[in-house]
Coordinates of C-alpha atoms in Angstrom, one line a residue:
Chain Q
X348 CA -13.1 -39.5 60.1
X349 CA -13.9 -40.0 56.5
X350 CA -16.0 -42.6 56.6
X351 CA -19.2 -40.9 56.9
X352 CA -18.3 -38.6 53.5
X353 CA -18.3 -41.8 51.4
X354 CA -21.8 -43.1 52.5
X355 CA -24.4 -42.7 49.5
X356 CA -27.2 -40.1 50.6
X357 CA -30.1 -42.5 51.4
X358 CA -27.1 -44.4 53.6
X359 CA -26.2 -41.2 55.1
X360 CA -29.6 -40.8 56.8
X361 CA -29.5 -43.8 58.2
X362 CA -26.1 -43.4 59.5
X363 CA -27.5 -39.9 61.1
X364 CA -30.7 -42.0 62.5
X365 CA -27.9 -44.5 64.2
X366 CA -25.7 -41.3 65.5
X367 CA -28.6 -40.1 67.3
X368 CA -29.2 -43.7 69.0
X369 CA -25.5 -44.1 69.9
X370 CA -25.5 -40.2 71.4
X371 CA -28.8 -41.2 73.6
X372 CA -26.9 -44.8 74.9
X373 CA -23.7 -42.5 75.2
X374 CA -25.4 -39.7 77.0
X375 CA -26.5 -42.2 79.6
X376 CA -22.9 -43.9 80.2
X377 CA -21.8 -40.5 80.7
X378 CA -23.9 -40.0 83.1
X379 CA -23.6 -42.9 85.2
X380 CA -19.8 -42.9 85.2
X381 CA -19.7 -39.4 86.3
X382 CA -22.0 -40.1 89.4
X383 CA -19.5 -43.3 89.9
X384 CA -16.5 -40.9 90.0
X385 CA -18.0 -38.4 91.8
X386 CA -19.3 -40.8 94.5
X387 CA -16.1 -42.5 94.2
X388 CA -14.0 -39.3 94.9
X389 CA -16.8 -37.5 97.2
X390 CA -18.2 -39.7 99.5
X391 CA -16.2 -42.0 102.2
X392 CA -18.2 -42.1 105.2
X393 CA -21.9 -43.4 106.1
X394 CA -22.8 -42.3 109.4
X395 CA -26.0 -40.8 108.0
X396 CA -28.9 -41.4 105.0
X397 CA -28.1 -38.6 103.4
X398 CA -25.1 -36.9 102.3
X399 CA -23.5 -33.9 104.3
X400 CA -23.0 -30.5 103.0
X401 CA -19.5 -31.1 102.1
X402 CA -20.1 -33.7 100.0
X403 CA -22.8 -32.1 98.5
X404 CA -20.9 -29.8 97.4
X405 CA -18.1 -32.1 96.2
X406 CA -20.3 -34.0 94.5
X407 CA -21.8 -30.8 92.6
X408 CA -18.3 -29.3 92.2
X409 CA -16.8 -32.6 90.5
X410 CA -19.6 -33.2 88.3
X411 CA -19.7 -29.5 86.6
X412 CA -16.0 -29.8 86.6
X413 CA -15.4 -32.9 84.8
X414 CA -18.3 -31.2 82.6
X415 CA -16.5 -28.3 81.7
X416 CA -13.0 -30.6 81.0
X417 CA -15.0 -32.9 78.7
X418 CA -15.8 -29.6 76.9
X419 CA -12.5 -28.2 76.5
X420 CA -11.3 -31.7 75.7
X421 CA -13.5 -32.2 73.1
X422 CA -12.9 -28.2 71.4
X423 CA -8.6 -29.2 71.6
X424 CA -9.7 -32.9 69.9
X425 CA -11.5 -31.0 67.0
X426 CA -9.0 -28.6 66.4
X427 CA -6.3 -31.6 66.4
X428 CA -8.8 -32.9 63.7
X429 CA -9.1 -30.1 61.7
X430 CA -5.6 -29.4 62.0
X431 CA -5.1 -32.9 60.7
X432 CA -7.4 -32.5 57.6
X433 CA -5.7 -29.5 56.6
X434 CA -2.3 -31.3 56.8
X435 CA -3.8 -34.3 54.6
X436 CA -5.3 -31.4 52.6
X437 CA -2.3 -29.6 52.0
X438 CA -0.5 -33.1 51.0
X439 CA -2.7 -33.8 48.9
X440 CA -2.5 -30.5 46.8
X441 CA 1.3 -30.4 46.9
X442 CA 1.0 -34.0 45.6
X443 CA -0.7 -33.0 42.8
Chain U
X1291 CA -29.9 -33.0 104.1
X1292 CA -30.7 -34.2 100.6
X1293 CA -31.9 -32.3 97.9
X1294 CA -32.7 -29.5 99.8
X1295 CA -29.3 -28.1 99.6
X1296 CA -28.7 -29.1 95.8
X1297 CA -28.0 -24.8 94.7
X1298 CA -28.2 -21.8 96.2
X1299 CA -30.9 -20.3 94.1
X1300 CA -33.4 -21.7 91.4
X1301 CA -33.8 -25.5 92.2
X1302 CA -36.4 -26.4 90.7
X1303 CA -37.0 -24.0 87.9
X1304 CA -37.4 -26.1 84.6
X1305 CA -34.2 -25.4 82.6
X1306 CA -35.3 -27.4 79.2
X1307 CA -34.4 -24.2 76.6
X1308 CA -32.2 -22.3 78.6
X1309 CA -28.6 -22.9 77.0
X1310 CA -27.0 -20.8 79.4
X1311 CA -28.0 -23.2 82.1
X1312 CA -24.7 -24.9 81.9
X1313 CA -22.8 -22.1 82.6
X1314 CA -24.3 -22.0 86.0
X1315 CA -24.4 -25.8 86.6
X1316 CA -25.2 -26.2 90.7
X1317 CA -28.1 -24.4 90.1
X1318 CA -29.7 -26.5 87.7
X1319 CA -31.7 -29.4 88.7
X1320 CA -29.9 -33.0 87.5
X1321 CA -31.9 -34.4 84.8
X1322 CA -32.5 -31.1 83.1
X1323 CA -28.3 -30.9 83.2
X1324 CA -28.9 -34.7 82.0
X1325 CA -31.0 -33.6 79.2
X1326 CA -29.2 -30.7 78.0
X1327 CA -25.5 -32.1 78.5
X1328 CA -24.1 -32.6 75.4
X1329 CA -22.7 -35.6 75.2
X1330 CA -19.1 -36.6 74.0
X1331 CA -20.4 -37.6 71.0
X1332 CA -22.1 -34.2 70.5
X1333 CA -18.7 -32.8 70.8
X1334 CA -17.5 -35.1 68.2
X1335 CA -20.2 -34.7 65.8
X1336 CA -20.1 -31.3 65.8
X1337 CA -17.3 -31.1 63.6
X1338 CA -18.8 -34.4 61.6
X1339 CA -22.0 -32.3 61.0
X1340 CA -20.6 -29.4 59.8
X1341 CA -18.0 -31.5 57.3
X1342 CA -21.0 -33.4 55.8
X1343 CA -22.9 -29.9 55.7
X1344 CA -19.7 -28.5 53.8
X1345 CA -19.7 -31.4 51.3
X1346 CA -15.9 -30.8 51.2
X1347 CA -13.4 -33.5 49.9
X1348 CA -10.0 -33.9 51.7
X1349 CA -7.9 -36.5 50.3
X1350 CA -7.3 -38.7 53.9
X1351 CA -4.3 -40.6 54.6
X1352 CA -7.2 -42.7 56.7
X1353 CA -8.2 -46.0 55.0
X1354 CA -11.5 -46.0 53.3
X1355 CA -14.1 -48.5 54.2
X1356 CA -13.8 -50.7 51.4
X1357 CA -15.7 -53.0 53.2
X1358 CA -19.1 -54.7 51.6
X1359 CA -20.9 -52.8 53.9
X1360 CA -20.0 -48.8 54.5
X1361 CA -22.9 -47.9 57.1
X1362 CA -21.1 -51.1 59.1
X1363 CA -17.8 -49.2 58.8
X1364 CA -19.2 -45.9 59.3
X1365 CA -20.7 -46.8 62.7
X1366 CA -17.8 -48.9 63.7
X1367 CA -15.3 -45.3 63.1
X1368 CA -17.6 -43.3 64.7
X1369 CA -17.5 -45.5 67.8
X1370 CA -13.7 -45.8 68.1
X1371 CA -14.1 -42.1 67.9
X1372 CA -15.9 -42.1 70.6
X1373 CA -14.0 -44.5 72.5
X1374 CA -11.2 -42.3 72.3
X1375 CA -12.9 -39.1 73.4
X1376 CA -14.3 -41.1 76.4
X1377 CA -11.1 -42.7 77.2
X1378 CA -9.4 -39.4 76.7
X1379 CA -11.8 -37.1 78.6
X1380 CA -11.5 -39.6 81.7
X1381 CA -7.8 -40.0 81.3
X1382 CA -7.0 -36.2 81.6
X1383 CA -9.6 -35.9 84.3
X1384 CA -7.9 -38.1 86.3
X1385 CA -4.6 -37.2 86.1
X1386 CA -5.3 -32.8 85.8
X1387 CA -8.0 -32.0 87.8
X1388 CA -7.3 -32.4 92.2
X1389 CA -9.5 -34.8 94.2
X1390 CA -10.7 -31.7 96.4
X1391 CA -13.4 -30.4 94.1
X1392 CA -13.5 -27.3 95.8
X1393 CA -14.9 -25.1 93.3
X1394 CA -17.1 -25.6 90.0
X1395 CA -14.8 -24.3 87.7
X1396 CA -11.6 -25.0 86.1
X1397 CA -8.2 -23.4 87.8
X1398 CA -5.9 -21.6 85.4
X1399 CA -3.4 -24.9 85.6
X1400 CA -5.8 -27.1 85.1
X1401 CA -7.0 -26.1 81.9
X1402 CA -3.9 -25.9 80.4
X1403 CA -2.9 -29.1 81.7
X1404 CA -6.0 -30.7 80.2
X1405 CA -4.7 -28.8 76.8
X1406 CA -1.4 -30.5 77.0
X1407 CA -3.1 -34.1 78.1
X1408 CA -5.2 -33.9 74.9
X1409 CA -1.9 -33.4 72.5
X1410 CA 0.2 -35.9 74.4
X1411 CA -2.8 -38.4 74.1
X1412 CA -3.2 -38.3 70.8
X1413 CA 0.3 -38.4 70.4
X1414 CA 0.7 -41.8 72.0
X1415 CA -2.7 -42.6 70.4
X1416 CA -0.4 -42.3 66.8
X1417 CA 2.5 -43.9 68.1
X1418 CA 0.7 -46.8 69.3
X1419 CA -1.0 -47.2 66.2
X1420 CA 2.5 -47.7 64.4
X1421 CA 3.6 -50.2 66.6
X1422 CA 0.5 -52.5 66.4
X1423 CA 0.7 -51.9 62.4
X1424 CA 4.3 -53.4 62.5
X1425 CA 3.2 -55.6 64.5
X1426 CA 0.3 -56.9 62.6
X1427 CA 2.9 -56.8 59.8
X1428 CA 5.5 -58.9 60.9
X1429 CA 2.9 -61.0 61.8
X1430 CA 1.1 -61.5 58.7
X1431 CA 4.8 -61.9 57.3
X1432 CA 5.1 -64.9 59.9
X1433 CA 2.2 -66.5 58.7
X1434 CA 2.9 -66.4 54.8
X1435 CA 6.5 -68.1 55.4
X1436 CA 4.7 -70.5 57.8
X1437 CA 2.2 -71.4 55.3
X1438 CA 5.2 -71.5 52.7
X1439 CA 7.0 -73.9 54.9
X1440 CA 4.1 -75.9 55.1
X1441 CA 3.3 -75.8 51.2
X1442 CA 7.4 -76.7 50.7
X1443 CA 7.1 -79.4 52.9
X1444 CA 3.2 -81.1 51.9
X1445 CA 5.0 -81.1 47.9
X1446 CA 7.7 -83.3 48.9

């Protein structure tokens, strides 16, 4: 993930202004393909308007669920980074 | 019946500012939890941020973007990064956590299955990446004796 370092400064910002767009438009994908798993894995049957307790509580149980894995997927993906930059670090160095 | 029974405790309460809201997730109303969710490519940029804060150089066995146009390149890795973390994130989902959804939180085997999905993902994530460059390889090889060929044969 180097490509950001080498950006010029006045580049960078830009970059940063993009990031912030692309994390609004991600935010919302997230969101709607949680509901669409949740629904998908909650709810099977439509004898009412509104949903029943259990899935209610499915539906709330799935979505802080899949929450709390996307965090602990992304801390283990930035530690395989890091790990990784300290490899190509280290390779580097003994390459000198 | 509908919203009525979205948490025990708190429905309503405006949760913009509260951090700790996520640690309590039924009880926070959806679009603050919306708002406040950090998004995958929070989790990604976190480390970005703090590398471009640092102002550290690591020699990268990555490619540079040589390319005539480096924001174009930028944006372009940071959204296979975040391709990947999606993918990932719904990949391990779906194959670590039951259908049930009994409770909010995480069991004990879950977590460390999603630990091991993450490793093994990235894993086939590298080994794909070798195949498709020998494959790109022996394909760009293809094309040089083909245009050879055709060069051999257009001299005659």
């Amino acid at each position: 993930m180097d490509g950001v370092q080498n950006l010029p400064p006045h580049i960078q910002g830009q970059f940063m202004q993009n990031l912030e767009q692309m994390q609004m438009k991600d935010s919302l994908t997230m969101y709607n393909n949680l509901v669409e798993r949740c629904f998908n894995s909650c709810v099977s049957s439509f004898r009412s308007k509104s949903l029943d307790k259990y899935e209610t509580s499915c539906v709330e149980n799935c979505a802080s669920r899949y929450i709390k894995m996307t965090q602990r997927v992304g801390l283990r993906f930035a530690e395989h980074q890091a790990m990784q930059q300290k490899r190509a670090a280290d390779a580097l160095g003994a390459g000198k | 019946a509908g919203f009525s029974s979205f948490g025990p405790k708190n429905r309503h309460k405006p949760t913009v500012g509260r951090p700790h809201c996520l640690r309590r997730i039924p009880s926070c109303h959806p679009t603050q939890l919306f708002i406040q969710h950090r998004s995958s490519i929070a989790e990604i940029t976190r480390v970005k941020r703090k590398q471009i804060t640092m102002n550290s150089f690591f020699g990268q066995k990555e490619e540079k973007p040589a390319g005539p146009d480096p924001l174009f390149a930028a944006t372009t890795e940071m959204e296979m990064y975040t391709h990947l973390f999606n993918n990932m994130a719904a990949a391990c989902f779906e194959k670590c956590s039951s259908r049930k959804h009994k409770e909010p939180d995480l069991a004990l085997g879950e977590m460390s299955c999603s630990d091991r999905c993450v490793s093994k993902y990235l894993e086939a994530q590298e080994k794909v990446g070798v195949v498709l460059q020998k494959a790109n390889e022996a394909q760009a090889l293809q094309q040089k004796n083909l245009a050879e060929m055709q060069n051999a044969l257009g001299g005659r």
